[in-house]
Coordinates of C-alpha atoms and ligand atoms in Angstrom, one line a residue:
X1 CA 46.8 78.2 -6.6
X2 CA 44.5 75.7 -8.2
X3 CA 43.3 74.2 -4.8
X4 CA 42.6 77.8 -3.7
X5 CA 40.3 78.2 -6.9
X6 CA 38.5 75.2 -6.3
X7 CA 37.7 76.1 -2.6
X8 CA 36.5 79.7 -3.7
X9 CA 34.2 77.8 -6.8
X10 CA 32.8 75.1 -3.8
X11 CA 32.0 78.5 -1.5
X12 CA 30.4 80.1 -4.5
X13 CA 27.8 77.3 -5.1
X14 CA 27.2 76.5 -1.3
X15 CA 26.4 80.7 -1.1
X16 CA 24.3 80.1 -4.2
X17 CA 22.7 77.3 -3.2
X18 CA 21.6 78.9 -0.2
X19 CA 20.5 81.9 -1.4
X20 CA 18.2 80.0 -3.9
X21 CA 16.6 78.5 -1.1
X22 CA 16.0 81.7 1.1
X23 CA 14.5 83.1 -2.4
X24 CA 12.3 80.1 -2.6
X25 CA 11.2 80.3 0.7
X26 CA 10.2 84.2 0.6
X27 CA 8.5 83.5 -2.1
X28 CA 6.2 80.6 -1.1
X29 CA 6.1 81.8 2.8
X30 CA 2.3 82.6 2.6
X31 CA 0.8 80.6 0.5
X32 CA 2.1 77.3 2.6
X33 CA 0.4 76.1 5.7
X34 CA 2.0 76.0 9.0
X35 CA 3.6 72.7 8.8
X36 CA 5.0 73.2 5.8
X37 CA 6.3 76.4 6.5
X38 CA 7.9 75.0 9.8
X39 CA 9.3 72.3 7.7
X40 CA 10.7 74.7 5.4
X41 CA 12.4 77.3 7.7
X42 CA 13.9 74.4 9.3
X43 CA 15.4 73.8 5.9
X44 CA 16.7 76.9 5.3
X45 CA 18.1 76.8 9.2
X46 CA 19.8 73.5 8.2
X47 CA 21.2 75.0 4.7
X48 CA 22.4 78.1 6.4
X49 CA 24.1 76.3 9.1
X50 CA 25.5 73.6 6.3
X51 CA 26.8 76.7 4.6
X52 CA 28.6 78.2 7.8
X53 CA 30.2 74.8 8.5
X54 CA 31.2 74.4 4.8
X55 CA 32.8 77.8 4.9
X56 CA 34.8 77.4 8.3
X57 CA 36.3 74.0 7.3
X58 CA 37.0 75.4 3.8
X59 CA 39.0 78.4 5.8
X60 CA 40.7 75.9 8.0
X61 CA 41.4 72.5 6.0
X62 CA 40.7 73.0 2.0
X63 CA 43.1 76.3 1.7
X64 CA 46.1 74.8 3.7
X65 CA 45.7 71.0 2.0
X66 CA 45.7 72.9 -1.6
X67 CA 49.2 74.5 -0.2
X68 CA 50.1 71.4 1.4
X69 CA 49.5 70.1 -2.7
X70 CA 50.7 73.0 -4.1
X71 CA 54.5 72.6 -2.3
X72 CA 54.6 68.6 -2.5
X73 CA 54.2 69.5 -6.6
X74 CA 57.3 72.5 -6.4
X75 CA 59.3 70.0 -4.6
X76 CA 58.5 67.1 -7.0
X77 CA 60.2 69.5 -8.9
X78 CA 63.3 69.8 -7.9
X79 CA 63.3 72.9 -5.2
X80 CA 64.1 71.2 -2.8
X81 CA 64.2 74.1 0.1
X82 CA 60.6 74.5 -0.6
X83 CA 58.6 74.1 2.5
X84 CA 54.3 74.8 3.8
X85 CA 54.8 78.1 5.3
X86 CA 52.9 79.8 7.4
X87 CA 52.4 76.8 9.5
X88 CA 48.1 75.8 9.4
X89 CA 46.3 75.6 12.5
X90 CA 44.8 72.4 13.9
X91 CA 45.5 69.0 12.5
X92 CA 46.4 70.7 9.2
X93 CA 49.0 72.1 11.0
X94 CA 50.7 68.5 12.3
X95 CA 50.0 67.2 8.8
X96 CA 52.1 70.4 7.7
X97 CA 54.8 70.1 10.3
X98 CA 54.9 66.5 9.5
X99 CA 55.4 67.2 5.5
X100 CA 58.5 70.0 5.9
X101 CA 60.1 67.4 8.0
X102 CA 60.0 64.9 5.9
X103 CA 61.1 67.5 3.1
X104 CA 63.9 68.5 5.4
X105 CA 65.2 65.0 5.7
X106 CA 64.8 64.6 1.5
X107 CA 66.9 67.3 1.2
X108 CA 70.2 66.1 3.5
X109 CA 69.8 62.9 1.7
X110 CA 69.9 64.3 -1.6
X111 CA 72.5 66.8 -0.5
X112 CA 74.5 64.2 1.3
X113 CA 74.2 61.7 -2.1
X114 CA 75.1 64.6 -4.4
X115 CA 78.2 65.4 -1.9
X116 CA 79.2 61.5 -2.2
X117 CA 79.1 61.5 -6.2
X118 CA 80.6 64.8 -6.3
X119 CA 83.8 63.3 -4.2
X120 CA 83.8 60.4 -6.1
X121 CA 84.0 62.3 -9.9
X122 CA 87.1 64.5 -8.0
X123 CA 89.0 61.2 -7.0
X124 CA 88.4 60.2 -10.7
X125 CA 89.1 63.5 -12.6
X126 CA 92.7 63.3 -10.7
X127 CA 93.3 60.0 -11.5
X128 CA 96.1 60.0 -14.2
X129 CA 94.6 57.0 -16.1
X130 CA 91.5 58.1 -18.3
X131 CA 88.7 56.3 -16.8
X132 CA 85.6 55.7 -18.5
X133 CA 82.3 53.8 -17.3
X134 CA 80.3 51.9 -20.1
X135 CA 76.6 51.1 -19.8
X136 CA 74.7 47.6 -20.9
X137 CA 74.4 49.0 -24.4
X138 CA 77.6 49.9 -25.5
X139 CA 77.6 53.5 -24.6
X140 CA 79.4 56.1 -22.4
X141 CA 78.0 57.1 -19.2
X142 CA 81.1 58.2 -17.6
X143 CA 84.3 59.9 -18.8
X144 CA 87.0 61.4 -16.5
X145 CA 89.5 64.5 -17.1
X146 CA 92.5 62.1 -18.1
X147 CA 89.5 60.2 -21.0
X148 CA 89.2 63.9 -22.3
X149 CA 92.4 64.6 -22.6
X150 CA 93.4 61.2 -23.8
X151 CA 90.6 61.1 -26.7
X152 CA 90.9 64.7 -27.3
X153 CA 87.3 65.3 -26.7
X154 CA 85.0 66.7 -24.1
X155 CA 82.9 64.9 -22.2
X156 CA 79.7 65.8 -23.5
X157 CA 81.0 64.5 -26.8
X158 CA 82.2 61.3 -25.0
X159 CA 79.1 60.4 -23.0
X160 CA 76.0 59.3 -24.3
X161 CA 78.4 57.9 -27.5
X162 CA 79.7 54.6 -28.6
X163 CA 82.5 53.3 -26.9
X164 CA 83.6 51.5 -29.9
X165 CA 83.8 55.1 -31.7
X166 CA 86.4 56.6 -29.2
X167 CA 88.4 53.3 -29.4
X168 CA 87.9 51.0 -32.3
X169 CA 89.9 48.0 -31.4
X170 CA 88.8 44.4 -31.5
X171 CA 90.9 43.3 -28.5
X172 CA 89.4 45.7 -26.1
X173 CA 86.0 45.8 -27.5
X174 CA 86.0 42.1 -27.0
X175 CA 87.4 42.6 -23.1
X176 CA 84.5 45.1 -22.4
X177 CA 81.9 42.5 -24.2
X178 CA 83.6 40.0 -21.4
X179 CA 83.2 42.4 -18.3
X180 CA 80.1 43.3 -19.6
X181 CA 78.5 39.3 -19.8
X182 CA 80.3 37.5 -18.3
X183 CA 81.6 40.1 -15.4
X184 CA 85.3 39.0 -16.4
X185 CA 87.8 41.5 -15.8
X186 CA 90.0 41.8 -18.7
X187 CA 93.8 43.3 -19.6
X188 CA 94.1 44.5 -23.3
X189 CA 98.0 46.1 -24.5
X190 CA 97.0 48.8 -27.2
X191 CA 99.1 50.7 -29.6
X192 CA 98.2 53.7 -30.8
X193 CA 99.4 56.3 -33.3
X194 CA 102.6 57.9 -32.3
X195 CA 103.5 54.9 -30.6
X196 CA 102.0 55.6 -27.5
X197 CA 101.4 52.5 -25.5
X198 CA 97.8 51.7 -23.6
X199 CA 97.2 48.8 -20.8
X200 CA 93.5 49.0 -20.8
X201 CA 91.8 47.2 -17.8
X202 CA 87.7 46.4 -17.9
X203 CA 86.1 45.7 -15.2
X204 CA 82.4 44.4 -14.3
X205 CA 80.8 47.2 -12.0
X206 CA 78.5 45.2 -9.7
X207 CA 75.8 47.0 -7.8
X208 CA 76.5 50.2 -9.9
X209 CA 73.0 51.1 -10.9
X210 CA 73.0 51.3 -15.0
X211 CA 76.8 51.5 -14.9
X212 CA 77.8 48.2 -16.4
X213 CA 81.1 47.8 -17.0
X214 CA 85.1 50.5 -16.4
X215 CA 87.6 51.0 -18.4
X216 CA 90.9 52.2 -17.3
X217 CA 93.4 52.9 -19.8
X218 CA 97.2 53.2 -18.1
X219 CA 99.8 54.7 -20.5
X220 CA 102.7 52.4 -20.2
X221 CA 104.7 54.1 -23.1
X222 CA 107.6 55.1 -21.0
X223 CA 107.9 51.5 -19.5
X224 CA 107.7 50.3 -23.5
X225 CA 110.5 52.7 -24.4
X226 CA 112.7 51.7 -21.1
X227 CA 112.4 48.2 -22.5
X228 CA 113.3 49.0 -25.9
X229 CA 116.1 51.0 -24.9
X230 CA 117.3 47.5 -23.1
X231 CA 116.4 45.9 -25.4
X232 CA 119.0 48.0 -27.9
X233 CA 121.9 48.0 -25.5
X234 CA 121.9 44.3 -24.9
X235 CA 122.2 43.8 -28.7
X236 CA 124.2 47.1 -29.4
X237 CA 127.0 45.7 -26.7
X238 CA 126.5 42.1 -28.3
X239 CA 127.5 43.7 -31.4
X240 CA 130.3 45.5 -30.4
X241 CA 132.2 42.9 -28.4
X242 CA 131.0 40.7 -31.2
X243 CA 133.2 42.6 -34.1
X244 CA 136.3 42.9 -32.0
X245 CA 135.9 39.2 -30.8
X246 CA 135.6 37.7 -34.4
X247 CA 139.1 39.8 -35.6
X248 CA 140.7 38.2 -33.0
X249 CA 139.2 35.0 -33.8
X250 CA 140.1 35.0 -37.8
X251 CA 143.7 36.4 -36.5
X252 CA 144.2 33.4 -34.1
X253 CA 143.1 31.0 -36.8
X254 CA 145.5 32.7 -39.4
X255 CA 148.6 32.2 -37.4
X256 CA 147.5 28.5 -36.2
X257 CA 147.0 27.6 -40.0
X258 CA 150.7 28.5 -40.9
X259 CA 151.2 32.2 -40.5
X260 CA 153.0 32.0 -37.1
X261 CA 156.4 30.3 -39.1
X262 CA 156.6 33.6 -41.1
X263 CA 157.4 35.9 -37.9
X264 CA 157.2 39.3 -40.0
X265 CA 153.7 38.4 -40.9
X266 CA 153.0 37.0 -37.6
X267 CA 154.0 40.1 -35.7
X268 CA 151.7 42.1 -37.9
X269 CA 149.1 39.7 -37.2
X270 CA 149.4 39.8 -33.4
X271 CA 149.8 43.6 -33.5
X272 CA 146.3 43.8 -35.0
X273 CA 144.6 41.5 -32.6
X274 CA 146.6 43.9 -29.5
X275 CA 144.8 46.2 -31.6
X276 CA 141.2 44.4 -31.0
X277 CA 142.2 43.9 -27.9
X278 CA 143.2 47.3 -26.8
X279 CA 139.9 48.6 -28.5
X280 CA 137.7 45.9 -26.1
X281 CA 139.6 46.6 -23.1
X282 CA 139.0 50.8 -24.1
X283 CA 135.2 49.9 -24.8
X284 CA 134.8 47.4 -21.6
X285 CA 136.3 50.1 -18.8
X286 CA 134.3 53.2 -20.7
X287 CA 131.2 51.2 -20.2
X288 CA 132.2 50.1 -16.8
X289 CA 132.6 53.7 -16.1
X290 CA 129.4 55.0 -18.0
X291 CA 127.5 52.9 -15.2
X292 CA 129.4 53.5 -12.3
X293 CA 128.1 57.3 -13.2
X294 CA 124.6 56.2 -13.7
X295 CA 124.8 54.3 -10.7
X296 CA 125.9 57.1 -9.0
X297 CA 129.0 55.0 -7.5
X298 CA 131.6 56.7 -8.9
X299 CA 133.1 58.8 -6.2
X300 CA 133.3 62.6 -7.5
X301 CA 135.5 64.8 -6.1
X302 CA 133.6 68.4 -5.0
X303 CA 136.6 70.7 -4.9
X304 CA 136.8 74.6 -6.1
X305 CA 138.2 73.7 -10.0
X306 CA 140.0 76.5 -12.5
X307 CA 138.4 75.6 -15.4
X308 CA 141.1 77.5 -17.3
X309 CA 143.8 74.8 -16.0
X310 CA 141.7 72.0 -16.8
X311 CA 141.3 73.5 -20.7
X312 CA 144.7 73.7 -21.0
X313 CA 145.8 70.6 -19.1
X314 CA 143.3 69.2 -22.2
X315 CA 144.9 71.0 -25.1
X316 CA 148.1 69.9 -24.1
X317 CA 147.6 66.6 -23.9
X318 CA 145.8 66.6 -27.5
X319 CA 147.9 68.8 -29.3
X320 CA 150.3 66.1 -30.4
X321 CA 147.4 64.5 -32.1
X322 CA 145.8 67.3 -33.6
X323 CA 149.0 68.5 -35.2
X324 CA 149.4 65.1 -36.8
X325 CA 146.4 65.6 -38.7
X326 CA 147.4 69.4 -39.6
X327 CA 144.9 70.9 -37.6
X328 CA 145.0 73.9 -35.2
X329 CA 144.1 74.1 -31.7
X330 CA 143.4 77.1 -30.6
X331 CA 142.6 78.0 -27.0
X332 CA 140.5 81.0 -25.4
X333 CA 139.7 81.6 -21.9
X334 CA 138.0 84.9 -20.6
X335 CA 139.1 86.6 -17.8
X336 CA 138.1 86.3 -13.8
X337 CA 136.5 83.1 -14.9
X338 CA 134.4 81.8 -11.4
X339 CA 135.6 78.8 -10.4
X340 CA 133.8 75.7 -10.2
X341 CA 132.8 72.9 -8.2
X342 CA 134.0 69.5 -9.7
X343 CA 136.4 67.0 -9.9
X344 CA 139.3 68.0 -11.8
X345 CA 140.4 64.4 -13.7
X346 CA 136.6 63.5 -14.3
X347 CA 136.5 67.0 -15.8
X348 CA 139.7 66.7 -17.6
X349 CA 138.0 63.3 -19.7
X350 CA 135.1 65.6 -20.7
X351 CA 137.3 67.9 -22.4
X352 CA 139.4 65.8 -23.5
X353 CA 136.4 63.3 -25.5
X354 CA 135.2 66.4 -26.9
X355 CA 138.8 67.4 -28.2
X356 CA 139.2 64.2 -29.1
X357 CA 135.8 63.7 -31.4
X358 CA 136.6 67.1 -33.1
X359 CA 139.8 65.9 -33.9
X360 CA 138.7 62.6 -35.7
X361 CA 135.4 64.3 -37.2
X362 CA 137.5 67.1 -38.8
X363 CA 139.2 66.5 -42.4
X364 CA 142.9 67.8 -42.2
X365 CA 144.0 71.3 -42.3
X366 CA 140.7 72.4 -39.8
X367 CA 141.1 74.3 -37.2
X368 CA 139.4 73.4 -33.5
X369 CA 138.6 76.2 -31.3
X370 CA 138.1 76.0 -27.3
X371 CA 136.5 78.7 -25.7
X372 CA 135.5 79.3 -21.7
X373 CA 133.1 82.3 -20.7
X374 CA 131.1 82.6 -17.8
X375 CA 127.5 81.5 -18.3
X376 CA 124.7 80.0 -16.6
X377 CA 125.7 80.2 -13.1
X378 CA 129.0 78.6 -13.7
X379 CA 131.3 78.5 -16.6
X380 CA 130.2 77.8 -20.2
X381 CA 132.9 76.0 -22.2
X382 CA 132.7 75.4 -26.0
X383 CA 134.3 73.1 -28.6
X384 CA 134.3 74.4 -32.2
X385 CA 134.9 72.6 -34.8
X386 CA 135.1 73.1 -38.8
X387 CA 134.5 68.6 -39.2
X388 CA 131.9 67.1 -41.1
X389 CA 129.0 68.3 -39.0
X390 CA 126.0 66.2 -37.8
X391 CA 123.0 65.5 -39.9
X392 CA 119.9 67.1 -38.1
X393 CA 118.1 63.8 -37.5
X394 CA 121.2 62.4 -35.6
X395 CA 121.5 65.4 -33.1
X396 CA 119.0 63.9 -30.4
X397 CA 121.0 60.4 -30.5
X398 CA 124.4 61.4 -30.5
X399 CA 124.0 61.4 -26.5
X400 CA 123.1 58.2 -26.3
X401 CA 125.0 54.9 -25.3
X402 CA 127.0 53.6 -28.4
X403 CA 125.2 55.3 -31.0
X404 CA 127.3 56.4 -33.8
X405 CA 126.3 58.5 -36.7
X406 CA 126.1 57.1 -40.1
X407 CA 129.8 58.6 -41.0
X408 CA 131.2 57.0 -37.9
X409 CA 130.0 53.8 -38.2
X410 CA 133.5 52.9 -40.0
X411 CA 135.6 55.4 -37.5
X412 CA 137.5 53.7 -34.6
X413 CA 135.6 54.4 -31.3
X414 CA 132.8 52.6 -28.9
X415 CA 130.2 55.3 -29.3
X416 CA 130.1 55.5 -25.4
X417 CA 132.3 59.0 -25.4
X418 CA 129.4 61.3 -25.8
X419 CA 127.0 59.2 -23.1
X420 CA 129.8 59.8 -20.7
X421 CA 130.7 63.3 -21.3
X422 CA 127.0 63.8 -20.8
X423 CA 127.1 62.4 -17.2
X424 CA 129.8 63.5 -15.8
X425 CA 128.5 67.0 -17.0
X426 CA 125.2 66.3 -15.0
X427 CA 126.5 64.7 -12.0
X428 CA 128.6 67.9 -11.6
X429 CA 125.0 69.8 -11.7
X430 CA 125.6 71.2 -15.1
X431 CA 124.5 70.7 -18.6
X432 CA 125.6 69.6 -22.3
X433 CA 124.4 70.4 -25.5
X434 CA 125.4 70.8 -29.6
X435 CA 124.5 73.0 -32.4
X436 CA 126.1 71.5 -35.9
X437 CA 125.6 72.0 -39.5
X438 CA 126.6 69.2 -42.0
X439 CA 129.5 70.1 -43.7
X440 CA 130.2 73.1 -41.5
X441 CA 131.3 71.8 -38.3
X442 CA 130.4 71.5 -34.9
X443 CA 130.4 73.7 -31.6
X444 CA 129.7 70.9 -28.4
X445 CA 128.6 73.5 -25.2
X446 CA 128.8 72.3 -21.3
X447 CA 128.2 74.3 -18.3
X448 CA 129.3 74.2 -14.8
X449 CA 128.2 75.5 -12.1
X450 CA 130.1 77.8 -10.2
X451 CA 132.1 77.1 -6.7
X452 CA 130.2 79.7 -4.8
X453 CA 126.8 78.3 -6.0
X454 CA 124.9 76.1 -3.2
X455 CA 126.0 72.4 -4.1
X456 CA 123.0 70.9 -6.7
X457 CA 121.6 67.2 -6.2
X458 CA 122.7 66.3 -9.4
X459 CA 120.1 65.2 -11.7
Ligands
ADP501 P1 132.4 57.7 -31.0 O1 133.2 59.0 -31.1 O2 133.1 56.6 -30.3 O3 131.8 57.3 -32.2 P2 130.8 59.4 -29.3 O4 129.8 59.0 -28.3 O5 132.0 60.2 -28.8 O6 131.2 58.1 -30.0 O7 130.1 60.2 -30.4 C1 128.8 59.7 -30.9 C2 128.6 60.1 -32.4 O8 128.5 61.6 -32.4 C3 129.8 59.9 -33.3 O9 129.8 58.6 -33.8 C4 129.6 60.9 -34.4 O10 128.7 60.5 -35.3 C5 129.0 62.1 -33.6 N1 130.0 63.1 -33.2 C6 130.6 63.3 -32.0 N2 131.4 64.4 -32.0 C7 131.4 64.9 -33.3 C8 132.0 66.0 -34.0 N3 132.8 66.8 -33.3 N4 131.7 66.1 -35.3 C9 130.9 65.3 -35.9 N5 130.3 64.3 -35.4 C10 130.5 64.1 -34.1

């Protein structure tokens, strides 16, 4: 546009220019001599011709070079597609032909590069560690999907900010400062607020343009909580074996230090450590069981099972017990029950624990009610109890390997019960839960799946 208004200004004062002259010339024609008037038509000759020129190489090289200009400045730009077109004539026209090629070729590269970076933020956004790039000075210049969801911010408010503001540890700010320098890569272990654990690696980018230095944080909380939960059983079963082991102890040392001449004392003493004993040996094969389950290694038989004979196989064997404390049994089975796919004994233990817990978690003169509908595929069995009930915070744990609740830390029993119940119920393919009210009672649920229902990996 601009080049075109310069051309059309140069043609306006070469047109003027020669007009003055041809004015001139008419009007000093007469009064010059011959020579001089040779001299001056030969002037005008030359301006003319000057003029003609002028115009045919503004026509054929100014208008197409102030294009040529005008499209070099749109592309500058950033439109990229933009190219001189309608091809120029002449040399004009190679120059052209040689610019949209070139413009051609700028745009695959910066298409091609775009492509490259736009691959490279996809492989970070599903990476499931938050990944963030940190520039010379501290600050953001790259935040993936994970860092967003991990900082609970977008990116926009993550880039461009302090990297100390989205994690204001000393540790890790002193790692970055090291891959930053020094080009060290550096392992930080973070905890943050709801004991969620971070491994946070920083490492040097080298060749990375202003990118200086990236930071992965890995969430390793559920490897934190698998340790811990080792860490607990290794000193939960220390405990256990050790209170046993010391009665037995302080037993043995009463009868060596005299007790053993009195032999009605000494009977009592030695039925107390069969006692201890009986309670290890109890503890030792539940446990030995427990993992066998885990394991998977304990053989389970996958036959069609009556749950109905199982429940009363159960009640029978408890009833003795229950009566003993005053308490009623009661059992209720609906009708044309499905049968299920099991194995009868294992299945026989879980209702037996469960009897079992209601009966030593119920004060006497309760009453313990079995029930078995059909439910979730399978059969739905319940054990109602009107015991002491469960506090609410103790629900999640009670499933758990030889935890106890806070009234049952006196009671006899290895805590392991309720962890096996559990598995068995979930090797067969079914489920377990508990609904309680302190003071109320209790109602422990399990399902199984029915016979005729494709066999389930178990979970
Ligand atoms: P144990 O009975 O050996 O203590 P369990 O694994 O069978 O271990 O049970 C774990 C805990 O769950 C018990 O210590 C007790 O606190 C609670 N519990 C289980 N069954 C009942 C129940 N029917 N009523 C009240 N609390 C129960």
């Amino acid at each position: 546009m601009l080049g075109s208004l310069r051309f059309r200004t140069a043609v306006a004062y070469i047109l003027l220019t020669v007009a003055a002259f041809v004015a001139l010339a008419l009007y000093l024609l007469d009064s010059l001599s011959d020579i001089t008037r040779s001299i001056l038509i030969a002037v005008i000759a030359a301006a003319a011709a000057f003029a003609i020129l002028s115009l045919a190489l503004g026509a054929t090289i100014m208008r197409p070079l102030g294009r040529l200009a005008t499209t070099a400045r749109s592309i500058a730009g950033g439109n990229l597609g933009e190219r001189v077109n309608p091809r120029p004539s002449g040399e004009v026209g190679e120059l052209a032909d040689a610019f949209n090629q070139m413009a051609q070729s700028l745009e695959e590269i910066v298409a091609a590069a775009s492509q490259e970076r736009n691959r490279l933020i996809a492989a970070l956004n599903s990476s499931i560690d938050a990944v963030a790039a940190v520039d010379a000075d501290g600050r953001i210049t790259f935040a993936n999907a994970a860092a967003e969801r991990l900082f609970v911010r977008s990116r926009d408010e993550l880039v461009g900010n302090p990297f100390v503001w989205v994690m204001p540890n000393e540790p890790v700010i002193e790692a970055l400062r090291a891959s930053r320098e020094e080009g060290r890569r550096e392992l930080v272990t973070v905890e943050r607020p709801n004991r969620q654990y971070l491994q946070v690696i920083t490492t040097p980018i080298v060749g990375g343009g202003e990118w200086a230095a990236l930071v992965v944080f890995h969430d390793i909380t559920e490897v934190k909580r698998v340790e811990q939960v080792r860490r607990d059983f290794v000193a939960n079963v220390s405990h256990e074996l050790r209170t046993p082991l010391a009665s037995i102890k302080s037993v043995l040392e009463t009868l060596q230090e005299g007790a053993l001449e009195d032999k009605t004392v000494a009977r009592d003493f030695l039925s107390r450590a069969e006692e201890e004993v009986d309670h290890l040996v109890q503890m030792v094969e539940e446990f030995l069981e427990l993992s066998r389950i885990e394991s998977g290694e304990l053989p389970l038989a996958r036959q069609p099972v009556e749950m109905t004979e199982v429940l009363a196989g159960a009640v029978e064997r408890l009833r003795p017990q229950a009566e003993r404390k005053g308490l009623s049994l009661a059992l209720e089975v609906a009708p044309n029950l499905p049968s299920v796919r099991g194995d009868v004994d294992k299945l026989m233990r879980v209702v037996a624990n469960l009897i079992h817990n209601a009966i030593k978690f119920t004060p006497v003169g309760g009453a313990i009610h079995l029930s078995a509908n059909p439910g979730e595929g399978g059969v739905t069995v319940r054990v109602r109890d009107t015991g002491i009930g469960i506090a609410r915070e103790e629900l999640p744990r009670i499933f758990e390997r030889f935890y106890k609740g806070d009234r049952a830390r006196g009671s006899a029993g290895t805590g392991l019960g309720l962890a096996i119940v559990k598995h068995t119920v979930e090797a067969h393919g079914g489920s377990v839960s508990v609904e309680s009210e302190p003071g109320r009672g209790s109602t422990f649920m399990f399902s199984i799946p029915a016979a005729s229902l494709p066999l389930k990996s178990p979970r």
